[in-house]
Amino acid sequence: MEAEKLANQLRRHIETQPLLATEGEISVTLSSGVAEASKKTEETLYELLHKADEALYSAKRNGRNQVHAYSLQT
């Protein structure tokens, strides 16, 4: 899934770029949920966002700082 690959590239970039504050560096991580629409199904935007949300919570449950793509097992 191309969206998952892009999300992982973004996650890795954010992970290597700490925020600079007067108190010092602040590490930042990113968890993402990815879902892909298909022209073959009559899926609503709400359904697609719900799938991405399920994938996001799966990423958080499994240790954070990771990308999960929606699947029927998510």
Coordinates of C-alpha atoms in Angstrom, one line a residue, residues 4-33:
E4 CA 1.4 3.1 4.3
K5 CA 4.9 3.5 2.7
L6 CA 4.4 7.3 2.7
A7 CA 3.1 7.4 6.3
N8 CA 6.2 5.3 7.4
Q9 CA 8.6 7.8 5.7
L10 CA 6.9 10.7 7.5
R11 CA 7.0 8.8 10.8
R12 CA 10.7 8.1 10.4
H13 CA 11.5 11.7 9.5
I14 CA 9.6 13.1 12.5
E15 CA 11.3 10.6 14.8
T16 CA 14.7 11.9 13.7
Q17 CA 13.8 15.6 14.1
P18 CA 13.4 16.6 17.8
L19 CA 11.8 19.8 18.7
L20 CA 14.1 22.4 20.1
A21 CA 12.9 24.2 23.2
T22 CA 14.6 26.4 25.8
E23 CA 14.7 23.4 28.1
G24 CA 16.4 21.2 25.5
E25 CA 15.3 18.8 22.8
I26 CA 11.9 17.1 22.9
S27 CA 11.6 13.8 21.1
V28 CA 8.5 13.4 19.0
T29 CA 7.0 10.2 17.6
L30 CA 4.0 9.5 15.3
S31 CA 1.4 6.8 15.2
S32 CA -0.7 6.6 12.1
G33 CA -3.7 4.6 10.8

